[in-house]
Amino acid sequence: MPEGIEVEIYRQAADPIVGHQITSVDCPDEWFLKEGATAEHVSDAVVGQRVETTRRIGKLMLVDLSNGVTVGLRFGMTGRLLVDDSGPIDELEYGPKATKDEWVRFRLSFDNKRQLFLHDPRRLGGVILDPDESKLGDDMFSITQERLQERVLVGTVALKARLLDQKRVAGIGNLICDETLWQSGIRPDRAANSLTPTEQSTLHTTLLQTVETLFKQGGSHTGELQSERHRAGHCPTDGTELSREKIGGRTTYYCDVHQK
DNA sequence: ACATTAACCTGTTGGC
DNA sequence: TGCCAACAGGTTAATG
């Protein structure tokens, strides 16, 4: 469930490592290293380097090092970032609540005694050296209405599938998507190019507002719809039983009455 | 080129 | 009570 919001929270929690030198790296699970990298490759690329900046595009966290290498961190759906022995987010909506050493997939140690851990029980996350950033669309926190129209509101594919497509707009996950569409009053199964100008504008405004609100509230699971996102859940506004369908390959909850 | 589906991973949940 | 299939969601490979 880490969506763009959680990754931004992780990124901010990593502030204490900025400007510091990496003294060692630990890759207990080489499977977690993507694109053919080995523990040795990673070690050669990062040990002794200083962290210049941290960035984020969508759900991808980026750590820029003094030698020009960028370390990309992906969290899948159960990945958490911990600084020293605690994380900014203690538990995730659909993951195990516990923290276990065996679930630590990647660890960086710094000259200020800090340690950064990537904890991921389900191993759907990963570490990528110099990830291809061009594969990601504009970030959901700041996408303009123009770009939303150009990149997302095109074609006859279901609107929800478009919103989840990371190369068109980056950072939206299943929960933010359902919440945004519900708040917008627009059905997830509408063709992406079928929105009226008014709906296009509403969707853009609502997306930015929803992202901002959920971020301030501390996670993508804090939306109004979330408590009813289960079988036989009811619409918080009108009490109708929510529809449950697979759209864009993901379980989707929406209100058949007020989402048009 | 584009769209859809399946596979990946594994801890938790719910039905029998 | 125990077993096991279904489920969760982000990503990518495979298929249509």
mmCIF file of C-alpha atoms (C1' of nucleotides) in Angstrom:
data_model
loop_
_atom_site.group_PDB
_atom_site.id
_atom_site.type_symbol
_atom_site.label_atom_id
_atom_site.label_comp_id
_atom_site.label_asym_id
_atom_site.label_seq_id
_atom_site.Cartn_x
_atom_site.Cartn_y
_atom_site.Cartn_z
ATOM 1 C CA MET A 1 0.000 0.000 0.000
ATOM 2 C CA PRO A 2 2.859 2.463 -0.067
ATOM 3 C CA GLU A 3 1.651 4.936 -2.653
ATOM 4 C CA GLY A 4 3.237 8.274 -3.499
ATOM 5 C CA ILE A 5 2.154 9.667 -0.149
ATOM 6 C CA GLU A 6 3.898 7.016 1.935
ATOM 7 C CA VAL A 7 7.027 7.262 -0.174
ATOM 8 C CA GLU A 8 7.128 11.023 0.391
ATOM 9 C CA ILE A 9 6.818 10.393 4.128
ATOM 10 C CA TYR A 10 9.688 7.909 3.891
ATOM 11 C CA ARG A 11 11.782 10.400 1.944
ATOM 12 C CA GLN A 12 11.326 13.079 4.561
ATOM 13 C CA ALA A 13 12.166 10.617 7.316
ATOM 14 C CA ALA A 14 15.477 10.007 5.563
ATOM 15 C CA ASP A 15 16.575 13.632 6.030
ATOM 16 C CA PRO A 16 19.153 12.686 8.698
ATOM 17 C CA ILE A 17 21.268 10.868 6.110
ATOM 18 C CA VAL A 18 21.537 13.788 3.688
ATOM 19 C CA GLY A 19 25.099 15.101 3.586
ATOM 20 C CA HIS A 20 26.490 11.987 5.244
ATOM 21 C CA GLN A 21 28.818 9.315 3.991
ATOM 22 C CA ILE A 22 27.855 5.684 3.503
ATOM 23 C CA THR A 23 30.198 3.469 5.516
ATOM 24 C CA SER A 24 28.688 0.093 4.623
ATOM 25 C CA VAL A 25 25.866 -1.577 2.799
ATOM 26 C CA ASP A 26 24.160 -4.843 3.600
ATOM 27 C CA CYS A 27 22.149 -6.790 1.020
ATOM 28 C CA PRO A 28 20.904 -9.903 2.838
ATOM 29 C CA ASP A 29 18.543 -10.702 -0.023
ATOM 30 C CA GLU A 30 20.188 -10.418 -3.431
ATOM 31 C CA TRP A 31 16.874 -11.108 -5.113
ATOM 32 C CA PHE A 32 15.875 -7.659 -3.915
ATOM 33 C CA LEU A 33 18.527 -6.079 -6.147
ATOM 34 C CA LYS A 34 17.028 -5.419 -9.549
ATOM 35 C CA GLU A 35 18.322 -5.258 -13.115
ATOM 36 C CA GLY A 36 21.038 -7.800 -12.528
ATOM 37 C CA ALA A 37 22.850 -5.950 -9.774
ATOM 38 C CA THR A 38 24.778 -7.965 -7.208
ATOM 39 C CA ALA A 39 25.703 -7.128 -3.639
ATOM 40 C CA GLU A 40 29.218 -6.458 -4.912
ATOM 41 C CA HIS A 41 28.007 -4.026 -7.581
ATOM 42 C CA VAL A 42 25.989 -2.151 -5.026
ATOM 43 C CA SER A 43 28.829 -2.086 -2.544
ATOM 44 C CA ASP A 44 31.267 -0.767 -5.145
ATOM 45 C CA ALA A 45 28.801 1.889 -6.242
ATOM 46 C CA VAL A 46 27.785 3.300 -2.864
ATOM 47 C CA VAL A 47 30.327 2.690 -0.103
ATOM 48 C CA GLY A 48 32.359 5.786 0.658
ATOM 49 C CA GLN A 49 29.933 8.064 -1.155
ATOM 50 C CA ARG A 50 28.097 10.985 0.360
ATOM 51 C CA VAL A 51 24.348 11.509 -0.005
ATOM 52 C CA GLU A 52 23.781 14.712 -1.967
ATOM 53 C CA THR A 53 19.998 14.766 -2.073
ATOM 54 C CA THR A 54 16.922 12.616 -1.811
ATOM 55 C CA ARG A 55 14.136 12.872 -4.348
ATOM 56 C CA ARG A 56 10.911 11.123 -5.207
ATOM 57 C CA ILE A 57 9.005 10.533 -8.412
ATOM 58 C CA GLY A 58 5.678 8.853 -7.818
ATOM 59 C CA LYS A 59 6.334 5.739 -5.751
ATOM 60 C CA LEU A 60 10.055 5.683 -6.499
ATOM 61 C CA MET A 61 12.452 7.120 -3.915
ATOM 62 C CA LEU A 62 15.778 8.342 -5.219
ATOM 63 C CA VAL A 63 19.014 8.844 -3.318
ATOM 64 C CA ASP A 64 21.628 10.829 -5.247
ATOM 65 C CA LEU A 65 25.254 10.120 -4.313
ATOM 66 C CA SER A 66 28.401 12.233 -4.672
ATOM 67 C CA ASN A 67 29.803 9.973 -7.426
ATOM 68 C CA GLY A 68 26.756 10.547 -9.612
ATOM 69 C CA VAL A 69 25.131 7.201 -8.829
ATOM 70 C CA THR A 70 21.442 7.275 -7.949
ATOM 71 C CA VAL A 71 20.005 4.566 -5.733
ATOM 72 C CA GLY A 72 16.335 3.878 -6.451
ATOM 73 C CA LEU A 73 14.161 2.387 -3.722
ATOM 74 C CA ARG A 74 10.871 0.683 -4.462
ATOM 75 C CA PHE A 75 8.533 -0.391 -1.692
ATOM 76 C CA GLY A 76 6.070 -2.669 -3.456
ATOM 77 C CA MET A 77 3.044 -3.040 -1.263
ATOM 78 C CA THR A 78 4.580 -4.031 2.048
ATOM 79 C CA GLY A 79 7.830 -2.088 2.020
ATOM 80 C CA ARG A 80 8.691 0.272 4.869
ATOM 81 C CA LEU A 81 11.645 2.542 5.351
ATOM 82 C CA LEU A 82 13.174 2.626 8.799
ATOM 83 C CA VAL A 83 15.751 5.059 10.109
ATOM 84 C CA ASP A 84 17.673 3.496 12.968
ATOM 85 C CA ASP A 85 15.165 1.235 14.690
ATOM 86 C CA SER A 86 11.917 3.015 13.968
ATOM 87 C CA GLY A 87 10.019 4.100 10.909
ATOM 88 C CA PRO A 88 7.770 7.054 10.135
ATOM 89 C CA ILE A 89 5.010 4.549 9.407
ATOM 90 C CA ASP A 90 4.678 1.686 11.865
ATOM 91 C CA GLU A 91 2.274 -0.491 9.980
ATOM 92 C CA LEU A 92 0.785 -0.709 6.533
ATOM 93 C CA GLU A 93 -2.822 -1.347 5.607
ATOM 94 C CA TYR A 94 -2.320 -4.710 3.912
ATOM 95 C CA GLY A 95 0.933 -5.932 5.393
ATOM 96 C CA PRO A 96 2.070 -7.792 8.473
ATOM 97 C CA LYS A 97 2.182 -5.494 11.472
ATOM 98 C CA ALA A 98 5.390 -6.894 12.897
ATOM 99 C CA THR A 99 8.940 -5.848 12.213
ATOM 100 C CA LYS A 100 11.425 -8.699 11.850
ATOM 101 C CA ASP A 101 15.140 -8.779 11.077
ATOM 102 C CA GLU A 102 14.561 -11.449 8.456
ATOM 103 C CA TRP A 103 12.372 -9.017 6.540
ATOM 104 C CA VAL A 104 15.111 -6.414 6.230
ATOM 105 C CA ARG A 105 16.117 -6.549 2.545
ATOM 106 C CA PHE A 106 18.564 -3.659 2.359
ATOM 107 C CA ARG A 107 20.542 -1.645 4.866
ATOM 108 C CA LEU A 108 22.798 1.411 4.588
ATOM 109 C CA SER A 109 25.049 2.552 7.434
ATOM 110 C CA PHE A 110 26.314 6.134 7.689
ATOM 111 C CA ASP A 111 29.210 8.016 9.275
ATOM 112 C CA ASN A 112 26.833 9.677 11.730
ATOM 113 C CA LYS A 113 25.873 6.233 13.078
ATOM 114 C CA ARG A 114 22.508 6.350 11.399
ATOM 115 C CA GLN A 115 21.151 3.320 9.618
ATOM 116 C CA LEU A 116 18.600 3.157 6.849
ATOM 117 C CA PHE A 117 16.621 -0.081 6.502
ATOM 118 C CA LEU A 118 14.252 -1.270 3.820
ATOM 119 C CA HIS A 119 11.870 -3.734 5.466
ATOM 120 C CA ASP A 120 9.657 -5.716 3.100
ATOM 121 C CA PRO A 121 8.010 -9.005 4.136
ATOM 122 C CA ARG A 122 6.554 -9.726 0.723
ATOM 123 C CA ARG A 123 9.608 -8.796 -1.325
ATOM 124 C CA LEU A 124 7.677 -6.884 -3.966
ATOM 125 C CA GLY A 125 9.903 -3.853 -3.561
ATOM 126 C CA GLY A 126 13.468 -3.550 -4.721
ATOM 127 C CA VAL A 127 16.692 -1.598 -5.040
ATOM 128 C CA ILE A 128 17.664 -0.288 -8.471
ATOM 129 C CA LEU A 129 20.948 1.406 -9.369
ATOM 130 C CA ASP A 130 20.430 4.402 -11.670
ATOM 131 C CA PRO A 131 16.762 3.699 -12.422
ATOM 132 C CA ASP A 132 15.288 4.980 -15.666
ATOM 133 C CA GLU A 133 13.358 8.013 -14.501
ATOM 134 C CA SER A 134 11.976 8.718 -17.957
ATOM 135 C CA LYS A 135 9.571 5.804 -17.557
ATOM 136 C CA LEU A 136 7.556 7.767 -15.014
ATOM 137 C CA GLY A 137 4.950 10.433 -15.700
ATOM 138 C CA ASP A 138 4.451 13.710 -13.861
ATOM 139 C CA ASP A 139 4.189 13.354 -10.109
ATOM 140 C CA MET A 140 0.663 13.307 -8.703
ATOM 141 C CA PHE A 141 1.435 16.040 -6.144
ATOM 142 C CA SER A 142 2.010 18.617 -8.850
ATOM 143 C CA ILE A 143 0.578 17.468 -12.169
ATOM 144 C CA THR A 144 -1.061 20.292 -14.105
ATOM 145 C CA GLN A 145 -4.524 20.089 -15.585
ATOM 146 C CA GLU A 146 -3.019 20.409 -19.035
ATOM 147 C CA ARG A 147 -0.746 17.414 -18.510
ATOM 148 C CA LEU A 148 -3.548 15.402 -16.949
ATOM 149 C CA GLN A 149 -5.628 15.970 -20.063
ATOM 150 C CA GLU A 150 -2.792 15.247 -22.467
ATOM 151 C CA ARG A 151 -1.490 12.123 -20.768
ATOM 152 C CA VAL A 152 -4.311 10.609 -18.746
ATOM 153 C CA LEU A 153 -7.647 11.662 -20.163
ATOM 154 C CA VAL A 154 -7.046 10.075 -23.547
ATOM 155 C CA GLY A 155 -8.194 6.859 -25.190
ATOM 156 C CA THR A 156 -11.099 4.607 -24.425
ATOM 157 C CA VAL A 157 -9.462 2.688 -21.584
ATOM 158 C CA ALA A 158 -11.150 2.835 -18.181
ATOM 159 C CA LEU A 159 -10.312 6.070 -16.379
ATOM 160 C CA LYS A 160 -9.097 4.123 -13.362
ATOM 161 C CA ALA A 161 -6.600 2.150 -15.439
ATOM 162 C CA ARG A 162 -5.207 5.433 -16.748
ATOM 163 C CA LEU A 163 -4.866 6.978 -13.313
ATOM 164 C CA LEU A 164 -2.930 3.928 -12.128
ATOM 165 C CA ASP A 165 -0.601 3.994 -15.150
ATOM 166 C CA GLN A 166 2.689 5.233 -13.675
ATOM 167 C CA LYS A 167 4.115 6.403 -16.970
ATOM 168 C CA ARG A 168 1.202 8.807 -17.400
ATOM 169 C CA VAL A 169 0.926 10.119 -13.850
ATOM 170 C CA ALA A 170 3.190 8.794 -11.119
ATOM 171 C CA GLY A 171 2.306 8.017 -7.521
ATOM 172 C CA ILE A 172 -1.374 7.115 -7.575
ATOM 173 C CA GLY A 173 -2.142 3.706 -6.095
ATOM 174 C CA ASN A 174 -5.359 1.820 -5.676
ATOM 175 C CA LEU A 175 -6.532 3.595 -2.535
ATOM 176 C CA ILE A 176 -5.828 7.162 -3.675
ATOM 177 C CA CYS A 177 -7.475 6.324 -6.963
ATOM 178 C CA ASP A 178 -10.728 5.037 -5.501
ATOM 179 C CA GLU A 179 -10.868 7.925 -3.032
ATOM 180 C CA THR A 180 -10.264 10.552 -5.715
ATOM 181 C CA LEU A 181 -12.895 9.143 -8.070
ATOM 182 C CA TRP A 182 -15.385 8.841 -5.254
ATOM 183 C CA GLN A 183 -14.709 12.424 -4.155
ATOM 184 C CA SER A 184 -15.027 13.540 -7.776
ATOM 185 C CA GLY A 185 -18.327 11.790 -8.350
ATOM 186 C CA ILE A 186 -16.967 10.093 -11.465
ATOM 187 C CA ARG A 187 -17.263 6.389 -12.220
ATOM 188 C CA PRO A 188 -13.975 4.448 -12.464
ATOM 189 C CA ASP A 189 -15.161 2.560 -15.542
ATOM 190 C CA ARG A 190 -15.778 5.655 -17.641
ATOM 191 C CA ALA A 191 -13.672 5.870 -20.779
ATOM 192 C CA ALA A 192 -10.681 8.073 -20.031
ATOM 193 C CA ASN A 193 -11.548 10.406 -22.920
ATOM 194 C CA SER A 194 -15.245 10.702 -22.096
ATOM 195 C CA LEU A 195 -15.071 13.397 -19.426
ATOM 196 C CA THR A 196 -16.773 16.727 -20.015
ATOM 197 C CA PRO A 197 -14.644 19.866 -19.548
ATOM 198 C CA THR A 198 -16.296 20.378 -16.174
ATOM 199 C CA GLU A 199 -15.496 16.834 -15.082
ATOM 200 C CA GLN A 200 -11.917 17.167 -16.284
ATOM 201 C CA SER A 201 -11.495 20.239 -14.174
ATOM 202 C CA THR A 202 -13.192 18.632 -11.181
ATOM 203 C CA LEU A 203 -10.990 15.561 -11.438
ATOM 204 C CA HIS A 204 -7.797 17.605 -11.525
ATOM 205 C CA THR A 205 -8.785 19.785 -8.595
ATOM 206 C CA THR A 206 -10.015 16.822 -6.573
ATOM 207 C CA LEU A 207 -6.881 14.788 -7.266
ATOM 208 C CA LEU A 208 -4.561 17.515 -5.970
ATOM 209 C CA GLN A 209 -6.815 18.177 -2.986
ATOM 210 C CA THR A 210 -7.149 14.502 -2.123
ATOM 211 C CA VAL A 211 -3.411 13.907 -2.329
ATOM 212 C CA GLU A 212 -2.736 16.937 -0.134
ATOM 213 C CA THR A 213 -5.393 15.992 2.410
ATOM 214 C CA LEU A 214 -4.350 12.351 2.692
ATOM 215 C CA PHE A 215 -0.714 13.422 2.969
ATOM 216 C CA LYS A 216 -1.530 15.768 5.847
ATOM 217 C CA GLN A 217 -3.572 13.008 7.475
ATOM 218 C CA GLY A 218 -0.629 10.665 7.275
ATOM 219 C CA GLY A 219 -1.376 8.102 4.584
ATOM 220 C CA SER A 220 -3.290 6.945 1.548
ATOM 221 C CA HIS A 221 -5.517 4.834 3.802
ATOM 222 C CA THR A 222 -6.960 7.872 5.638
ATOM 223 C CA GLY A 223 -9.598 8.761 3.058
ATOM 224 C CA GLU A 224 -13.309 8.917 3.758
ATOM 225 C CA LEU A 225 -14.012 5.896 1.576
ATOM 226 C CA GLN A 226 -11.398 3.644 3.148
ATOM 227 C CA SER A 227 -13.425 2.360 6.098
ATOM 228 C CA GLU A 228 -16.041 1.090 3.637
ATOM 229 C CA ARG A 229 -13.646 -0.390 1.094
ATOM 230 C CA HIS A 230 -14.631 -3.976 1.814
ATOM 231 C CA ARG A 231 -17.327 -6.389 0.723
ATOM 232 C CA ALA A 232 -20.798 -5.061 1.489
ATOM 233 C CA GLY A 233 -19.387 -1.672 2.470
ATOM 234 C CA HIS A 234 -21.655 1.365 2.138
ATOM 235 C CA CYS A 235 -21.198 4.760 0.550
ATOM 236 C CA PRO A 236 -20.382 7.263 3.337
ATOM 237 C CA THR A 237 -22.576 9.933 1.735
ATOM 238 C CA ASP A 238 -25.726 8.184 0.640
ATOM 239 C CA GLY A 239 -25.566 4.784 2.319
ATOM 240 C CA THR A 240 -25.830 2.752 -0.880
ATOM 241 C CA GLU A 241 -23.975 -0.524 -0.885
ATOM 242 C CA LEU A 242 -20.758 0.048 -2.781
ATOM 243 C CA SER A 243 -20.110 -1.748 -6.062
ATOM 244 C CA ARG A 244 -17.048 -3.983 -6.113
ATOM 245 C CA GLU A 245 -15.393 -4.737 -9.436
ATOM 246 C CA LYS A 246 -12.017 -5.427 -10.914
ATOM 247 C CA ILE A 247 -11.066 -2.438 -13.045
ATOM 248 C CA GLY A 248 -7.602 -1.922 -14.436
ATOM 249 C CA GLY A 249 -6.661 -5.203 -12.791
ATOM 250 C CA ARG A 250 -7.347 -3.902 -9.279
ATOM 251 C CA THR A 251 -10.212 -4.324 -6.868
ATOM 252 C CA THR A 252 -12.330 -1.204 -7.178
ATOM 253 C CA TYR A 253 -15.032 0.132 -4.879
ATOM 254 C CA TYR A 254 -17.370 2.867 -6.054
ATOM 255 C CA CYS A 255 -20.846 4.245 -5.484
ATOM 256 C CA ASP A 256 -23.201 3.377 -8.291
ATOM 257 C CA VAL A 257 -25.524 6.218 -7.278
ATOM 258 C CA HIS A 258 -23.465 9.365 -6.922
ATOM 259 C CA GLN A 259 -20.553 8.492 -9.204
ATOM 260 C CA LYS A 260 -21.748 9.287 -12.729
ATOM 261 C "C1'" DA B 1 1.515 0.178 -30.890
ATOM 262 C "C1'" DC B 2 -1.679 -0.610 -27.653
ATOM 263 C "C1'" DA B 3 -4.530 -3.002 -24.259
ATOM 264 C "C1'" DT B 4 -5.437 -6.784 -21.236
ATOM 265 C "C1'" DT B 5 -4.098 -10.644 -18.339
ATOM 266 C "C1'" DA B 6 -1.111 -13.313 -15.530
ATOM 267 C "C1'" DA B 7 2.685 -13.862 -12.728
ATOM 268 C "C1'" DC B 8 5.587 -12.502 -9.044
ATOM 269 C "C1'" DC B 9 5.979 -12.426 -3.860
ATOM 270 C "C1'" DT B 10 4.041 -14.238 1.046
ATOM 271 C "C1'" DG B 11 1.430 -13.133 5.399
ATOM 272 C "C1'" DT B 12 -3.317 -12.790 6.648
ATOM 273 C "C1'" DT B 13 -8.095 -13.718 6.325
ATOM 274 C "C1'" DG B 14 -12.345 -16.229 5.844
ATOM 275 C "C1'" DG B 15 -14.948 -20.194 4.663
ATOM 276 C "C1'" DC B 16 -15.744 -24.949 5.346
ATOM 277 C "C1'" DT C 1 -10.071 -26.656 15.579
ATOM 278 C "C1'" DG C 2 -7.227 -26.987 11.440
ATOM 279 C "C1'" DC C 3 -6.587 -26.656 6.636
ATOM 280 C "C1'" DC C 4 -6.352 -24.213 2.442
ATOM 281 C "C1'" DA C 5 -7.893 -21.241 -1.180
ATOM 282 C "C1'" DA C 6 -8.537 -16.546 -1.896
ATOM 283 C "C1'" DC C 7 -6.954 -12.047 -1.220
ATOM 284 C "C1'" DA C 8 -4.175 -7.831 -0.776
ATOM 285 C "C1'" DG C 9 -1.585 -4.122 -4.453
ATOM 286 C "C1'" DG C 10 2.652 -2.455 -7.288
ATOM 287 C "C1'" DT C 11 5.157 -3.839 -11.129
ATOM 288 C "C1'" DT C 12 6.473 -6.262 -15.173
ATOM 289 C "C1'" DA C 13 6.478 -9.959 -18.454
ATOM 290 C "C1'" DA C 14 3.652 -12.321 -21.449
ATOM 291 C "C1'" DT C 15 -0.189 -12.584 -24.340
ATOM 292 C "C1'" DG C 16 -3.826 -10.937 -27.358
#
